[in-house]
XYZ file of C-alpha atoms in Angstrom:
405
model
C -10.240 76.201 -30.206
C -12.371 73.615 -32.003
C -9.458 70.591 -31.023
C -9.335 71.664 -27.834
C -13.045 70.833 -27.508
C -13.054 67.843 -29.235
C -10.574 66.541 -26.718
C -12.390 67.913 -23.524
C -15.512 66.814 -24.243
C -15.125 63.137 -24.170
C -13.016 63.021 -20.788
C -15.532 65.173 -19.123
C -18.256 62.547 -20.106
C -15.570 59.780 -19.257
C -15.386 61.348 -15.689
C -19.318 61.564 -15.016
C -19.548 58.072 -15.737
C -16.492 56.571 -13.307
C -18.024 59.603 -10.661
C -21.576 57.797 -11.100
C -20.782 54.062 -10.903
C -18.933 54.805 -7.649
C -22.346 56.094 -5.936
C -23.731 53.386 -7.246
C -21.426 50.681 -5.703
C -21.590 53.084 -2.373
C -25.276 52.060 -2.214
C -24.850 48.829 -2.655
C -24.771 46.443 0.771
C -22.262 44.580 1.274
C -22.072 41.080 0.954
C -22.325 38.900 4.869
C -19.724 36.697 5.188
C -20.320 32.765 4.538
C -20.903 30.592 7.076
C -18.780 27.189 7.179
C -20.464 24.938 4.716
C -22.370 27.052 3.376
C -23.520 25.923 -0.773
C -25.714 28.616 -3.102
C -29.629 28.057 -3.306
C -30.566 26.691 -6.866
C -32.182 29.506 -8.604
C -36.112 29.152 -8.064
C -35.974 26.341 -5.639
C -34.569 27.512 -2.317
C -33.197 23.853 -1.817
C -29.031 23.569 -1.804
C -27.074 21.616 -4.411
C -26.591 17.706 -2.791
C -23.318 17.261 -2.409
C -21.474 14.756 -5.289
C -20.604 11.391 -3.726
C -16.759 10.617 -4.383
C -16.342 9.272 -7.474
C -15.229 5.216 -7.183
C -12.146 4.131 -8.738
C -12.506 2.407 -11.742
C -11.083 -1.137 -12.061
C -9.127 0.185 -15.203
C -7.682 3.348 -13.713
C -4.984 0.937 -12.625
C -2.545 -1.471 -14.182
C -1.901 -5.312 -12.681
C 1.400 -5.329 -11.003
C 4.422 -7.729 -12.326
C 4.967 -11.390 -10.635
C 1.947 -10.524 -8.379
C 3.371 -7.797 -6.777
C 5.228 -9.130 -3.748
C 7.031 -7.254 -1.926
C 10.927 -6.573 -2.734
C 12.812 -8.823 0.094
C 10.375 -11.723 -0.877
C 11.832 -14.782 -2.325
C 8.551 -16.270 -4.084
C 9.431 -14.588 -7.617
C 10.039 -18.766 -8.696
C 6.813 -19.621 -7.003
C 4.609 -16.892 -8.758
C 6.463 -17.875 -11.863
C 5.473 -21.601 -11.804
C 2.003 -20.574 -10.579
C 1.497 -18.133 -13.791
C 2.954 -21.061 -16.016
C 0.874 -23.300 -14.351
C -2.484 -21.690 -14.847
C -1.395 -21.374 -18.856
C -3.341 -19.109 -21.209
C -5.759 -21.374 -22.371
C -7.195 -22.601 -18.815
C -7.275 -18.473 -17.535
C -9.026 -17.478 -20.959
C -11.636 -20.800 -20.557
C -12.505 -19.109 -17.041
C -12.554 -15.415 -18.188
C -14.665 -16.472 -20.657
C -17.098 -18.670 -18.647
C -16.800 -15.674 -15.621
C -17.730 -12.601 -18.152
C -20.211 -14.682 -19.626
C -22.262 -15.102 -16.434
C -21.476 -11.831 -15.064
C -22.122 -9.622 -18.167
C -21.748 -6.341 -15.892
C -17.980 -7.561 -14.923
C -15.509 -6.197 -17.330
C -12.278 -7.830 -18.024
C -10.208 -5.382 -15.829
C -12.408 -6.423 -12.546
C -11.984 -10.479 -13.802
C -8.124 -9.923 -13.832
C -8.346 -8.036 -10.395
C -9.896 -10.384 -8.861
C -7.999 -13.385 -10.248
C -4.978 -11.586 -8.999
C -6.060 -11.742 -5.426
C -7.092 -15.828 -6.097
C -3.427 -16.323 -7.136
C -1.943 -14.167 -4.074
C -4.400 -16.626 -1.887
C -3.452 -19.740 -3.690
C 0.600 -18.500 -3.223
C -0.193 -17.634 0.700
C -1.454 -21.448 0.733
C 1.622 -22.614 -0.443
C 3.609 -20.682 2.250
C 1.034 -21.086 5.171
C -0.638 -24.133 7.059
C -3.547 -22.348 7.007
C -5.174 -19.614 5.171
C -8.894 -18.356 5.813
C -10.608 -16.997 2.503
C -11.900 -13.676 3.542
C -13.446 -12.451 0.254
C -16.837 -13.906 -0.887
C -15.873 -12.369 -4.723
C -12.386 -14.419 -4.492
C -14.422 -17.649 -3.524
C -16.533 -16.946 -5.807
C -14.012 -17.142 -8.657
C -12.551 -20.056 -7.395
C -15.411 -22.381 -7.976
C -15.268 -21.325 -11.303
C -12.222 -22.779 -11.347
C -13.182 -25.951 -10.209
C -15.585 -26.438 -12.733
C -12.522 -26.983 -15.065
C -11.863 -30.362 -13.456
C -8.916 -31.474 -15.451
C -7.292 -28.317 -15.785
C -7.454 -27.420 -11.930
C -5.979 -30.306 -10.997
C -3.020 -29.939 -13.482
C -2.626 -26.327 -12.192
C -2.350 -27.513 -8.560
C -0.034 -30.722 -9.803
C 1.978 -28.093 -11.595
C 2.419 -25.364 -8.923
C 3.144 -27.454 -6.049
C 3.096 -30.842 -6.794
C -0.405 -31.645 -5.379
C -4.475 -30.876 -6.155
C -5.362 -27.825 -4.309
C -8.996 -29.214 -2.582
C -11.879 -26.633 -1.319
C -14.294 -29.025 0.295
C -17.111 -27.685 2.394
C -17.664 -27.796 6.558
C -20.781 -26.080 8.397
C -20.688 -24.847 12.047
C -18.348 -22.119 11.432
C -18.270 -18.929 13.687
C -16.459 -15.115 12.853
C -12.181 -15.527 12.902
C -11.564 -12.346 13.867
C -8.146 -13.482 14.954
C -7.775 -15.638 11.447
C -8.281 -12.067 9.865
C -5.227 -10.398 11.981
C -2.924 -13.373 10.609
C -3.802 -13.580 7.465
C -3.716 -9.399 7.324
C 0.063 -9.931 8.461
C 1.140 -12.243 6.506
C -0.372 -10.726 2.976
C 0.862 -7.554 4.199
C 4.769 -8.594 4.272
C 4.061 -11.071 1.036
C 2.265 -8.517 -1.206
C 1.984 -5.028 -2.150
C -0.647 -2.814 -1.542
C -3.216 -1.975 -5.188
C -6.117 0.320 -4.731
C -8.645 -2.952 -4.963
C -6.676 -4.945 -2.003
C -9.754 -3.446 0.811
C -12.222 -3.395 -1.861
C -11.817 -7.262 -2.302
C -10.820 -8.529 0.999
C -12.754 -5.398 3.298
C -10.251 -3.343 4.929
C -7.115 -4.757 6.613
C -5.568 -4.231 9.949
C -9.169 -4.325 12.024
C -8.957 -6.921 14.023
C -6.116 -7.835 16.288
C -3.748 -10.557 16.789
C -4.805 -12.973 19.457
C -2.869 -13.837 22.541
C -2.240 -17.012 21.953
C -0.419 -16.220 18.637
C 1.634 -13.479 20.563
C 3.088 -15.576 23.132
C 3.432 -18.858 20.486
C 5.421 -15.873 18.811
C 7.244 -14.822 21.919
C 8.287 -18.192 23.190
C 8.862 -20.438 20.524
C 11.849 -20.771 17.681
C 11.874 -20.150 14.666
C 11.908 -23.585 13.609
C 9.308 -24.346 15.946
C 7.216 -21.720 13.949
C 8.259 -22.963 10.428
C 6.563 -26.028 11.409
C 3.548 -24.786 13.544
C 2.393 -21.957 11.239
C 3.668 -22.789 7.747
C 3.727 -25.344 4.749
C 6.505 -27.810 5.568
C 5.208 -29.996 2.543
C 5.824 -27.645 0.379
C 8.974 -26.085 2.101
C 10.699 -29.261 1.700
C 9.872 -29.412 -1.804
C 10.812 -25.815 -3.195
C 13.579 -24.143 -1.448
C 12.090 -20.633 -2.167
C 9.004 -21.119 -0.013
C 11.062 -22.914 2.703
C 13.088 -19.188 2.504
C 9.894 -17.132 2.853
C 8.423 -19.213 5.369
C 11.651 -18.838 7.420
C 11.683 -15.044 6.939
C 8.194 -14.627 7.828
C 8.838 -16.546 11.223
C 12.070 -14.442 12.221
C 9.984 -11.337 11.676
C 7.250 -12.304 13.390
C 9.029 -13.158 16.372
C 11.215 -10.066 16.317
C 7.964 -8.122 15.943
C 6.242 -9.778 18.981
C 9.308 -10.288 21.173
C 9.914 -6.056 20.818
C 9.952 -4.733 23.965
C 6.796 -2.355 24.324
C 8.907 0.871 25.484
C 6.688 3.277 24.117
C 2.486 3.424 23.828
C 3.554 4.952 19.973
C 4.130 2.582 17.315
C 8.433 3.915 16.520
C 8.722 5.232 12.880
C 7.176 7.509 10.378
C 4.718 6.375 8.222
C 6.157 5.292 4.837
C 4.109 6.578 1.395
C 1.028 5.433 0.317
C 2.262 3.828 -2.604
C 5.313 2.969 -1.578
C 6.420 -1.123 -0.922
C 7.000 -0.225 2.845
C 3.185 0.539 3.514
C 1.885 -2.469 4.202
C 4.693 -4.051 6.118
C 4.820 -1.299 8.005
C 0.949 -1.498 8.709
C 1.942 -5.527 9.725
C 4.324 -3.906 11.950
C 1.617 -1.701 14.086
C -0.564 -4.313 14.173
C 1.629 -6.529 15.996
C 3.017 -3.666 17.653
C -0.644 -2.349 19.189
C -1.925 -6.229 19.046
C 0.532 -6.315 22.423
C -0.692 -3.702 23.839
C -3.660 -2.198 25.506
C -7.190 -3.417 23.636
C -9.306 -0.698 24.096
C -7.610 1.556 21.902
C -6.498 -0.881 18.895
C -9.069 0.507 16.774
C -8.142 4.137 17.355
C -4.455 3.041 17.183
C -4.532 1.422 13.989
C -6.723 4.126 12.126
C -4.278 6.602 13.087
C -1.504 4.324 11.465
C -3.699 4.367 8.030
C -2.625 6.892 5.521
C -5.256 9.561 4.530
C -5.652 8.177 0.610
C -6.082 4.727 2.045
C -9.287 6.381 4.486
C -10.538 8.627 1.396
C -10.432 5.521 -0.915
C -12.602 3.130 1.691
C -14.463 5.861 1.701
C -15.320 6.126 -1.534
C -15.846 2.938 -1.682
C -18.489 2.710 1.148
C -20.226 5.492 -0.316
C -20.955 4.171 -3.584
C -21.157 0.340 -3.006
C -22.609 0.378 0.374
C -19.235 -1.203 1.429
C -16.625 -3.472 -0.170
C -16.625 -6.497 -2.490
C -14.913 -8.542 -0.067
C -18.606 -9.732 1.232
C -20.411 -11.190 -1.321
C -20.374 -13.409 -4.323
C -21.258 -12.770 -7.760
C -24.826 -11.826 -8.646
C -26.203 -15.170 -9.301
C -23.918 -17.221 -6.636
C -27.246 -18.026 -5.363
C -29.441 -19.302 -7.944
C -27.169 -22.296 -9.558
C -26.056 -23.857 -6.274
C -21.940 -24.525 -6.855
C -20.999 -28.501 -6.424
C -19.536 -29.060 -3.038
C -17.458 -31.461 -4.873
C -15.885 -28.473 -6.751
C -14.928 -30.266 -9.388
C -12.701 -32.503 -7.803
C -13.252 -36.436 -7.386
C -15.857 -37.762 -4.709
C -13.304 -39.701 -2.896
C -11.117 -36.846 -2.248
C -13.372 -34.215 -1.812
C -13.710 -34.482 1.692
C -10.213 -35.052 2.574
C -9.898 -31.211 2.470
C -9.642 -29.796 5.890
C -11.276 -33.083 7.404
C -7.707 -34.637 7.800
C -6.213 -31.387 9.380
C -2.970 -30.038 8.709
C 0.427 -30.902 6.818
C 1.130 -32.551 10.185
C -1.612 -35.285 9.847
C -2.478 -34.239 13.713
C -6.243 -34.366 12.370
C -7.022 -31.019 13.879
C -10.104 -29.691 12.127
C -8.859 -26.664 9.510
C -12.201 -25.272 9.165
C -13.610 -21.507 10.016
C -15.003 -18.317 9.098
C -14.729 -15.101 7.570
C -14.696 -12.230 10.146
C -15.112 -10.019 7.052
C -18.814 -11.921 6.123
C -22.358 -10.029 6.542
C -24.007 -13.017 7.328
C -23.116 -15.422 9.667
C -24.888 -18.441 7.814
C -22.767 -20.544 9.826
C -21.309 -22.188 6.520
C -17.738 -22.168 5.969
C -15.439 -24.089 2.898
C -11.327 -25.206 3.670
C -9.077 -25.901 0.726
C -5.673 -28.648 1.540
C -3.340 -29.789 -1.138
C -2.916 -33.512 -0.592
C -0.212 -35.771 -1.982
C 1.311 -38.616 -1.704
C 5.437 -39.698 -2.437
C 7.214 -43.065 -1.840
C 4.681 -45.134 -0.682
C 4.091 -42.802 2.624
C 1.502 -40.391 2.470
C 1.804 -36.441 3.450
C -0.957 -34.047 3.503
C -0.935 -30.344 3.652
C -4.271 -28.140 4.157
C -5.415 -24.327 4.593
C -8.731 -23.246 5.112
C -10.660 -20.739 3.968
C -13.962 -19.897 5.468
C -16.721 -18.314 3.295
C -19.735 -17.814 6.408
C -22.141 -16.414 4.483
C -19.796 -14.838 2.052
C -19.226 -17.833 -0.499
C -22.221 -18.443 -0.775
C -23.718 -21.884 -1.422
C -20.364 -24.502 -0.959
């Protein structure tokens, strides 16, 4: 009798207790369902938790890409090559160290980012007539360069066979269209990194003028070659003379496509993937033809959803991108106009026009500047071979973005 007991006992007190923590849970309301958005008080303060702002990406959660990253089809690996080999490891560690040293926030990973996107823009004026400078930081870095007198002339000697000269202009106004070209162009020549829209502001805003479209439509592509690219430098490195002549088959192609649809034709490559960007060049031209109104809404639908999250991000905890402004202190030291380069060439820069010697004035300005100062800087690489002299320019527009050329 006494083991049966000893075994009752403690299941009849394991039953009362189950049998009383169900009343107990009975009498207990239920829980209202949460509204949409809706975030837990803070105990004792009856305000909600503020939301976290995205976190930014770092400038080292990313490594540099090889040979400057252009894209696959892109003949220019010789040209980066020579470029790299130009600069040499003593002039880039000379600037670094001069950059760092006046910027003591930048670390090394933003210096390299940034330098990367100077060398892209130095490579797309070696292909191009004329390239705008749409980043304030990029400019920025640049005059730094020119402070190196001798070695920036040796680099542009060395790369293309000519001084590379920024020399300043006033009077310049927004290039909206100078944006949509040069958003083309660095689209088919480079691939996309995650600090591309933080250095340059976002891409694919603006687009292409009509003038450019039916220049496009109606002329060859030699015709193009000549009007829109380098033919200095074409004639003197067969790889550029390639690229250029890619560049102006596939613009034409692009603009001459007959508009049969109000959708731009073709799924949207990956976000990472090489296709991205020339397939963002693609739309652009694409919706550039068509009707105006909606080329913003257009385009945005074209942009992948990492691409929107990361400008973002970035808008969120910069109050925009870098492509803007200068460094800290562009301000307070005043940058020589002369750059570095000699007084008697300084001005020959943009004043003399393009590779054509036409004269036609090469300055402009940044669409992508806060502040239309109305100042503006234009960079031409000027030689001279066999007595006759040849000239080839691009400008590059600062407007309140390079601050103090």
């Amino acid at each position: 009798m006494l083991p049966f007991l000893v075994i009752l006992v403690p299941l009849l007190l394991f039953a009362f207790f189950v049998m009383a923590a169900a009343k107990s849970n009975a009498r207990r309301p239920a829980r209202p369902p949460q509204r949409p958005g809706y975030r837990p008080l803070r105990s004792g303060t009856g305000a909600p938790r503020p939301q976290r702002r995205p976190s930014r990406l770092s400038y080292e959660d990313a490594a540099l890409p090889a040979g400057l990253g252009l894209q696959p089809d892109i003949p220019l690996a010789p040209a980066a090559a020579r470029l790299e080999q130009a600069l040499g490891s003593s002039y880039t560690e000379q600037l670094r160290h001069r950059v760092m040293a006046r910027q003591p926030g930048m670390t090394r990973a933003e210096f390299d980012w940034t330098f990367l996107e100077l060398k892209r823009y130095f490579l797309m004026a070696a292909v191009l007539r004329d390239v705008p400078m749409f980043s304030g930081k990029v400019d920025a870095l640049w005059h730094e360069m020119l402070m190196f007198t001798r070695e920036y002339n040796a680099f542009g000697e060395g790369f293309i066979g000519s001084v590379i000269h920024h020399a300043p202009h006033t009077g310049g106004g927004p290039d909206p269209g100078g944006r949509a070209w040069f958003d083309w162009v660095y689209a088919n020549l480079f691939v996309h990194t995650p600090y591309s829209d933080r250095l340059w502001g976002p891409f694919f805003r603006h687009p292409l003028t009509p003038a450019l479209l039916t220049e496009l439509k109606a002329s060859g592509e030699g015709t193009l070659s000549e009007r829109l690219f380098n033919p200095v430098t074409a004639s003197r490195y067969p790889e550029i003379r390639e690229a250029a002549a890619l560049l102006a088959a596939r613009a034409r192609e692009q603009a001459s496509r007959p508009a049969d649809t109000e959708e731009y034709p073709g799924g949207r490559p990956a976000y990472h993937s090489s296709d991205y960007m020339p397939f963002l060049a693609g739309a652009l031209m694409f919706y550039s033809a068509g009707e105006l109104s909606s080329f913003d809404e257009r385009m945005e639908e074209q942009i992948a959803e990492e691409e929107a999250q990361r400008r973002q991000q970035d808008a969120a905890n910069s109050g925009g991108t870098d492509g803007g402004g200068a460094w800290d202190d562009s301000g307070g030291d005043g940058y020589d106009d002369g750059g570095g380069n000699d007084g008697g060439d300084q001005n020959s820069g943009g004043d003399g026009g393009g590779t054509d010697g036409s004269g036609g004035g090469s300055s402009c300005s940044s669409s992508g500047c806060s502040s239309g100062s109305g100042s503006s800087c234009s960079s031409s690489s000027c030689s001279s071979g066999g007595g006759s002299s040849s000239s080839c320019s691009s400008s590059s527009c600062s407007s309140g973005c390079g601050g103090g050329t």
